[in-house]
PDB file of C-alpha atoms and ligand atoms in Angstrom:
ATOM      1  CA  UNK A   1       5.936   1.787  41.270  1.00  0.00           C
ATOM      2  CA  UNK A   2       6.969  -0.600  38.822  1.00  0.00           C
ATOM      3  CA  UNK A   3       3.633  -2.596  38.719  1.00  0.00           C
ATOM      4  CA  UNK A   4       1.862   1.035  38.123  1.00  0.00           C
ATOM      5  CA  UNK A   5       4.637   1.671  35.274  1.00  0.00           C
ATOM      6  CA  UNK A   6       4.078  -2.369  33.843  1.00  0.00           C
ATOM      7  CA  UNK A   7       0.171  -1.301  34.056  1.00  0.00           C
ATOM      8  CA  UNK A   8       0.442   2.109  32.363  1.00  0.00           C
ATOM      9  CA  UNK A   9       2.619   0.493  29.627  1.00  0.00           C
ATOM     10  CA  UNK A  10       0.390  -2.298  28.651  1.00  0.00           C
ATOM     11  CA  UNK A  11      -2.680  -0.334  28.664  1.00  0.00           C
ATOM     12  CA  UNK A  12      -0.611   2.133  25.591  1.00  0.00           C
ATOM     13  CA  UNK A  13       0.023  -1.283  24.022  1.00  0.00           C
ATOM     14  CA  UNK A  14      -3.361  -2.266  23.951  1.00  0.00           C
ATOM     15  CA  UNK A  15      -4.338   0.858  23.380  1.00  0.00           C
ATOM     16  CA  UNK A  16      -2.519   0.986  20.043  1.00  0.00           C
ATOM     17  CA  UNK A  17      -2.847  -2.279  19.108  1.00  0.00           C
ATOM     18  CA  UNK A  18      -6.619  -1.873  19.267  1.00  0.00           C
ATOM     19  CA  UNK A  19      -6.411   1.121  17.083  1.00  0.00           C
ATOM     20  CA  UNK A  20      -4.564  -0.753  14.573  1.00  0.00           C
ATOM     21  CA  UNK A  21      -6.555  -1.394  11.136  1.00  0.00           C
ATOM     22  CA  UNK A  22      -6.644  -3.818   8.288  1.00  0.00           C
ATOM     23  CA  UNK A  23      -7.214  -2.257   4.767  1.00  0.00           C
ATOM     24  CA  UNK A  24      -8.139  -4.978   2.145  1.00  0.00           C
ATOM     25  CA  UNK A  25      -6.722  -4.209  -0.959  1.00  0.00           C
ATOM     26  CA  UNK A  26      -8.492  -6.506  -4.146  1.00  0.00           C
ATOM     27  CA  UNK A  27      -6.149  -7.553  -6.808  1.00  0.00           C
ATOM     28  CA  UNK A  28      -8.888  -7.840  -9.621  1.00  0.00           C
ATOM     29  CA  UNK A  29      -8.974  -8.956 -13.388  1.00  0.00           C
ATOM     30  CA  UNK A  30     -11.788  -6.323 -13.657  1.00  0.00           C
ATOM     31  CA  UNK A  31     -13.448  -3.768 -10.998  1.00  0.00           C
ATOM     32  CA  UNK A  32     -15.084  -0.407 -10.787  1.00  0.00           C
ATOM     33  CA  UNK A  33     -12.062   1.474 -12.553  1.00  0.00           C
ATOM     34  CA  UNK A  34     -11.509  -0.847 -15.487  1.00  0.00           C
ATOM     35  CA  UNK A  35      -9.378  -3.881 -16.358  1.00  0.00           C
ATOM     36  CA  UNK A  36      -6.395  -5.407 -14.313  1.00  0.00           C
ATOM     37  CA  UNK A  37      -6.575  -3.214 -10.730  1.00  0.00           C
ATOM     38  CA  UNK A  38      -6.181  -3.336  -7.146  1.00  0.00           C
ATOM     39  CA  UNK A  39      -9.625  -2.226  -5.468  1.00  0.00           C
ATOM     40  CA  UNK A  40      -9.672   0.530  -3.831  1.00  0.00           C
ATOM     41  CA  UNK A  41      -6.181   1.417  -5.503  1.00  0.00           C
ATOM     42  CA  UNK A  42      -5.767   4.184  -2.976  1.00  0.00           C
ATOM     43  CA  UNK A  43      -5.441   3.482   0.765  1.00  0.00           C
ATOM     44  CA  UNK A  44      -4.813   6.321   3.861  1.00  0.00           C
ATOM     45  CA  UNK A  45      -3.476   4.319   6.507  1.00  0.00           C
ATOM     46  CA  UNK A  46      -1.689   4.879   9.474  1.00  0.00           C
ATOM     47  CA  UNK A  47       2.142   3.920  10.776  1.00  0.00           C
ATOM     48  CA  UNK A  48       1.043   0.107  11.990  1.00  0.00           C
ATOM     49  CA  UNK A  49      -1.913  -0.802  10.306  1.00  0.00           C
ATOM     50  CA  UNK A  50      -1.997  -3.815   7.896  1.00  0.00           C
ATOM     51  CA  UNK A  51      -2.840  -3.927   4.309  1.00  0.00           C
ATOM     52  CA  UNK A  52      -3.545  -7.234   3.117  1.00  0.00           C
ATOM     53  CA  UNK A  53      -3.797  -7.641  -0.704  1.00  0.00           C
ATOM     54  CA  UNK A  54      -6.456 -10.083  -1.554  1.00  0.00           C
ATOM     55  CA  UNK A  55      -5.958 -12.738  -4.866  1.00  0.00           C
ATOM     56  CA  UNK A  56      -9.352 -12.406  -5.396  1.00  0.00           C
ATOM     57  CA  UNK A  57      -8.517 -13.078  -9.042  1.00  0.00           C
ATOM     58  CA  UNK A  58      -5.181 -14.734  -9.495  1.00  0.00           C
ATOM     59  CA  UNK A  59      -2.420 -13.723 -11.837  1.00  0.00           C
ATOM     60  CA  UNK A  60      -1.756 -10.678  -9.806  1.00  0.00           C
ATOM     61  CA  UNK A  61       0.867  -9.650  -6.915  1.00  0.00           C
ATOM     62  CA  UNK A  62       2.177  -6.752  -5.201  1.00  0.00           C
ATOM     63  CA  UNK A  63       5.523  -5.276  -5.352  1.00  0.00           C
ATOM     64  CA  UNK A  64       7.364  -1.808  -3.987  1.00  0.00           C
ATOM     65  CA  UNK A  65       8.322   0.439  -7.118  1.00  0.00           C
ATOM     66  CA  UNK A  66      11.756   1.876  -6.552  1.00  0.00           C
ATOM     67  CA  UNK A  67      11.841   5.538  -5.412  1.00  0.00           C
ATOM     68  CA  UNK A  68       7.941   5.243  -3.890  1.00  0.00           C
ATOM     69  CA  UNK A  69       8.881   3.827  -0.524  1.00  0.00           C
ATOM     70  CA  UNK A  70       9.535   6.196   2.992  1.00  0.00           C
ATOM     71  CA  UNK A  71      13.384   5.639   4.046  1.00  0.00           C
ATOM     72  CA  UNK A  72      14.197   2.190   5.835  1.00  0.00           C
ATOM     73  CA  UNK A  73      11.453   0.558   4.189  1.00  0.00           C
ATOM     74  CA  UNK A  74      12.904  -3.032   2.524  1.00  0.00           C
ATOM     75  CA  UNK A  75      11.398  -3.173  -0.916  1.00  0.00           C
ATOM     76  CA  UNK A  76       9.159  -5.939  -1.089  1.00  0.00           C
ATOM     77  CA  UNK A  77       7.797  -8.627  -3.788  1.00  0.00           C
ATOM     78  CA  UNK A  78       5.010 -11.011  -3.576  1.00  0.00           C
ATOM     79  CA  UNK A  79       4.388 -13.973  -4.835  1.00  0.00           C
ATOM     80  CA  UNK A  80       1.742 -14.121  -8.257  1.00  0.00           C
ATOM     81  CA  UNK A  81      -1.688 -15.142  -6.728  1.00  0.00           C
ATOM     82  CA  UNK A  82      -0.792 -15.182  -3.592  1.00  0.00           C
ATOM     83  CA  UNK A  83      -2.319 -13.201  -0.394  1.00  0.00           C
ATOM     84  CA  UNK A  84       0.120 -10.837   0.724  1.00  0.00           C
ATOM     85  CA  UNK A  85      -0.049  -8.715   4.486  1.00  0.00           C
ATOM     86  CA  UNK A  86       2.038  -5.591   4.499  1.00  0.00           C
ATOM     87  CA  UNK A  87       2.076  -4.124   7.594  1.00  0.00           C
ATOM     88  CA  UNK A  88       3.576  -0.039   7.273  1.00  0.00           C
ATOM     89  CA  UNK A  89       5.162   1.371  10.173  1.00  0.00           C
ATOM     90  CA  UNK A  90       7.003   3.963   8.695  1.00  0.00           C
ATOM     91  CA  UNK A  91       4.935   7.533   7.947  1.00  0.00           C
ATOM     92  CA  UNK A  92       4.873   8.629   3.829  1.00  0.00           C
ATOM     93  CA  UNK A  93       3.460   6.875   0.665  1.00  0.00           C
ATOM     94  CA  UNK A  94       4.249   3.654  -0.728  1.00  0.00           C
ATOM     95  CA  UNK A  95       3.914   2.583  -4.611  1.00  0.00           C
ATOM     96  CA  UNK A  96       2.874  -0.383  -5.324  1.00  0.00           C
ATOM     97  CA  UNK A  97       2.277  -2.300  -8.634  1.00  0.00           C
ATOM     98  CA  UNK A  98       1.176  -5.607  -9.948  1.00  0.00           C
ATOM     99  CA  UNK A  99       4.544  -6.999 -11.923  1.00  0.00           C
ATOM    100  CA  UNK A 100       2.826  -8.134 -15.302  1.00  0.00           C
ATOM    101  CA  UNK A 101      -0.152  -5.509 -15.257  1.00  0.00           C
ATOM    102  CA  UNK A 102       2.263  -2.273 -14.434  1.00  0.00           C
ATOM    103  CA  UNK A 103       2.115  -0.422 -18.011  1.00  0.00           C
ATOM    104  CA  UNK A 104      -1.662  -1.587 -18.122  1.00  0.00           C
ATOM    105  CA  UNK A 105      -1.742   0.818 -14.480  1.00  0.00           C
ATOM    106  CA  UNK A 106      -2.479  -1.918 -12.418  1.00  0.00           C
ATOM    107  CA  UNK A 107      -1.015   0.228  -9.435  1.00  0.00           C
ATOM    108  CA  UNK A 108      -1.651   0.944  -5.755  1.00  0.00           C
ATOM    109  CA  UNK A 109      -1.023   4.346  -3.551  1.00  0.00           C
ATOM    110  CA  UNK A 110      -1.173   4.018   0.331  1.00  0.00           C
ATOM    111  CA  UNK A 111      -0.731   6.779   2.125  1.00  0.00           C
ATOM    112  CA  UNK A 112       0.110   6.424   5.566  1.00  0.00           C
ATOM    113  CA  UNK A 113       0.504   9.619   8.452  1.00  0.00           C
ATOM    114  CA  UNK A 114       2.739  12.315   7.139  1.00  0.00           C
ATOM    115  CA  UNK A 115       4.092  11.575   3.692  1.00  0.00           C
ATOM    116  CA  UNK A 116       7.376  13.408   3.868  1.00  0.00           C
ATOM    117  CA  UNK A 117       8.007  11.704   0.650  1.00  0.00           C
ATOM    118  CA  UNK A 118       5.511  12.535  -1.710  1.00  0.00           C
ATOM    119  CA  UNK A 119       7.423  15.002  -3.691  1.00  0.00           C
ATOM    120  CA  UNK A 120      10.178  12.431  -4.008  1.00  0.00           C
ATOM    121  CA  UNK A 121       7.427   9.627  -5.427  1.00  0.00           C
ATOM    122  CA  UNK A 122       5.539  11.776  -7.685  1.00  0.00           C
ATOM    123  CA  UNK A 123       8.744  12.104  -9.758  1.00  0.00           C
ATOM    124  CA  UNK A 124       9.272   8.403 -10.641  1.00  0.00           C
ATOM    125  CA  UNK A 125       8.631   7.820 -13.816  1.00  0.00           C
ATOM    126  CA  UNK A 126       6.350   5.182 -15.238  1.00  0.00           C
ATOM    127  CA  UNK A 127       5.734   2.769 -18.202  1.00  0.00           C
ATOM    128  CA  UNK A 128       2.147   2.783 -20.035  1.00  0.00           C
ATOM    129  CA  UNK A 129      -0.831   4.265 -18.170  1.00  0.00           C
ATOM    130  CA  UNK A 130       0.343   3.883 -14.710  1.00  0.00           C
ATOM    131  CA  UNK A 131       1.606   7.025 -14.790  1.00  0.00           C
ATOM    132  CA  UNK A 132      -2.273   8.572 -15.014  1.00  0.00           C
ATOM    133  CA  UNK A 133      -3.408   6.456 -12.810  1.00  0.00           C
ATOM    134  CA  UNK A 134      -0.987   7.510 -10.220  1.00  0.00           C
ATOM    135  CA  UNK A 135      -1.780  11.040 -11.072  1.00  0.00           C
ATOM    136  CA  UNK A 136      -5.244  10.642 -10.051  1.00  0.00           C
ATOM    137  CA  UNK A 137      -3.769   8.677  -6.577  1.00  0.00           C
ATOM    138  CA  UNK A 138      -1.509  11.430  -5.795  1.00  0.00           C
ATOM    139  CA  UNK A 139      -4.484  13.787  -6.258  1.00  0.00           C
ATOM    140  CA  UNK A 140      -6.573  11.814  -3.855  1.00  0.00           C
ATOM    141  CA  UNK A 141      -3.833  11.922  -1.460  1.00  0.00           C
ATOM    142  CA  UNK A 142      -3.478  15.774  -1.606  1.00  0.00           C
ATOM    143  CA  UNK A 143      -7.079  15.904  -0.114  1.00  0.00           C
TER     144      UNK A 143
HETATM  145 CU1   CU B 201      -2.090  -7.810 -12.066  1.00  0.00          CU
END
């Protein structure tokens, strides 16, 4: 009995782990969208999957914006032009920006599962024009 239950319990880890993804997330100088951006800026994910923001142009970082994170998830910083691996395991939307190119809307939206929160994040407020860009991510994350 308790081989079959050791079995049937590392075949649901496997299981899940294979079903785990990585989402690459470029932080750019310039991309598709215009100046100072992560590429693609808006990621559905789901609870354990990996996004790993790429310095593909240094300068540039990730960090949580206050309010935009689902409950029990630590704020988080990284380092300027460094590769940083987020991995979410908690369901709703996270905002993320680049510290010096916020108010130039060098920001990030990933969306993971059910995001119970996304009435509570789309009332932050914003400096510059990350405020329309996250318009446009909430909008993509609405469809
Ligand atoms: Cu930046």
């Amino acid at each position: 009995m308790r081989s079959i239950l050791t079995a049937a319990v590392a075949a649901a880890l496997m299981a899940g782990a294979a079903q785990a993804e990585v989402h690459e997330v470029k932080m750019l100088n310039r991309g598709e969208a215009g100046m100072m951006v992560f590429e693609p800026a808006y990621v559905a994910a789901q609870p354990g999957d990996e996004i790993v923001f790429l310095p593909t142009d240094k300068g540039h970082n990730a960090e949580s914006i206050d309010g935009m994170l689902p409950e029990g998830v630590e704020p988080f910083k990284s380092k300027l032009g460094d590769e940083f691996r987020l991995t979410v395991n908690e369901e709703g939307v996270y905002g993320v920006k680049c510290t010096p190119h916020y108010a130039m809307g060098m920001v990030a939206l990933i969306d993971v599962g059910e995001a119970a929160n996304v009435e509570v994040a789309k009332a932050v407020d914003h400096r510059g024009k990350a405020g329309k860009i996250f318009d446009g991510l909430f909008e993509q994350a609405a469809q």
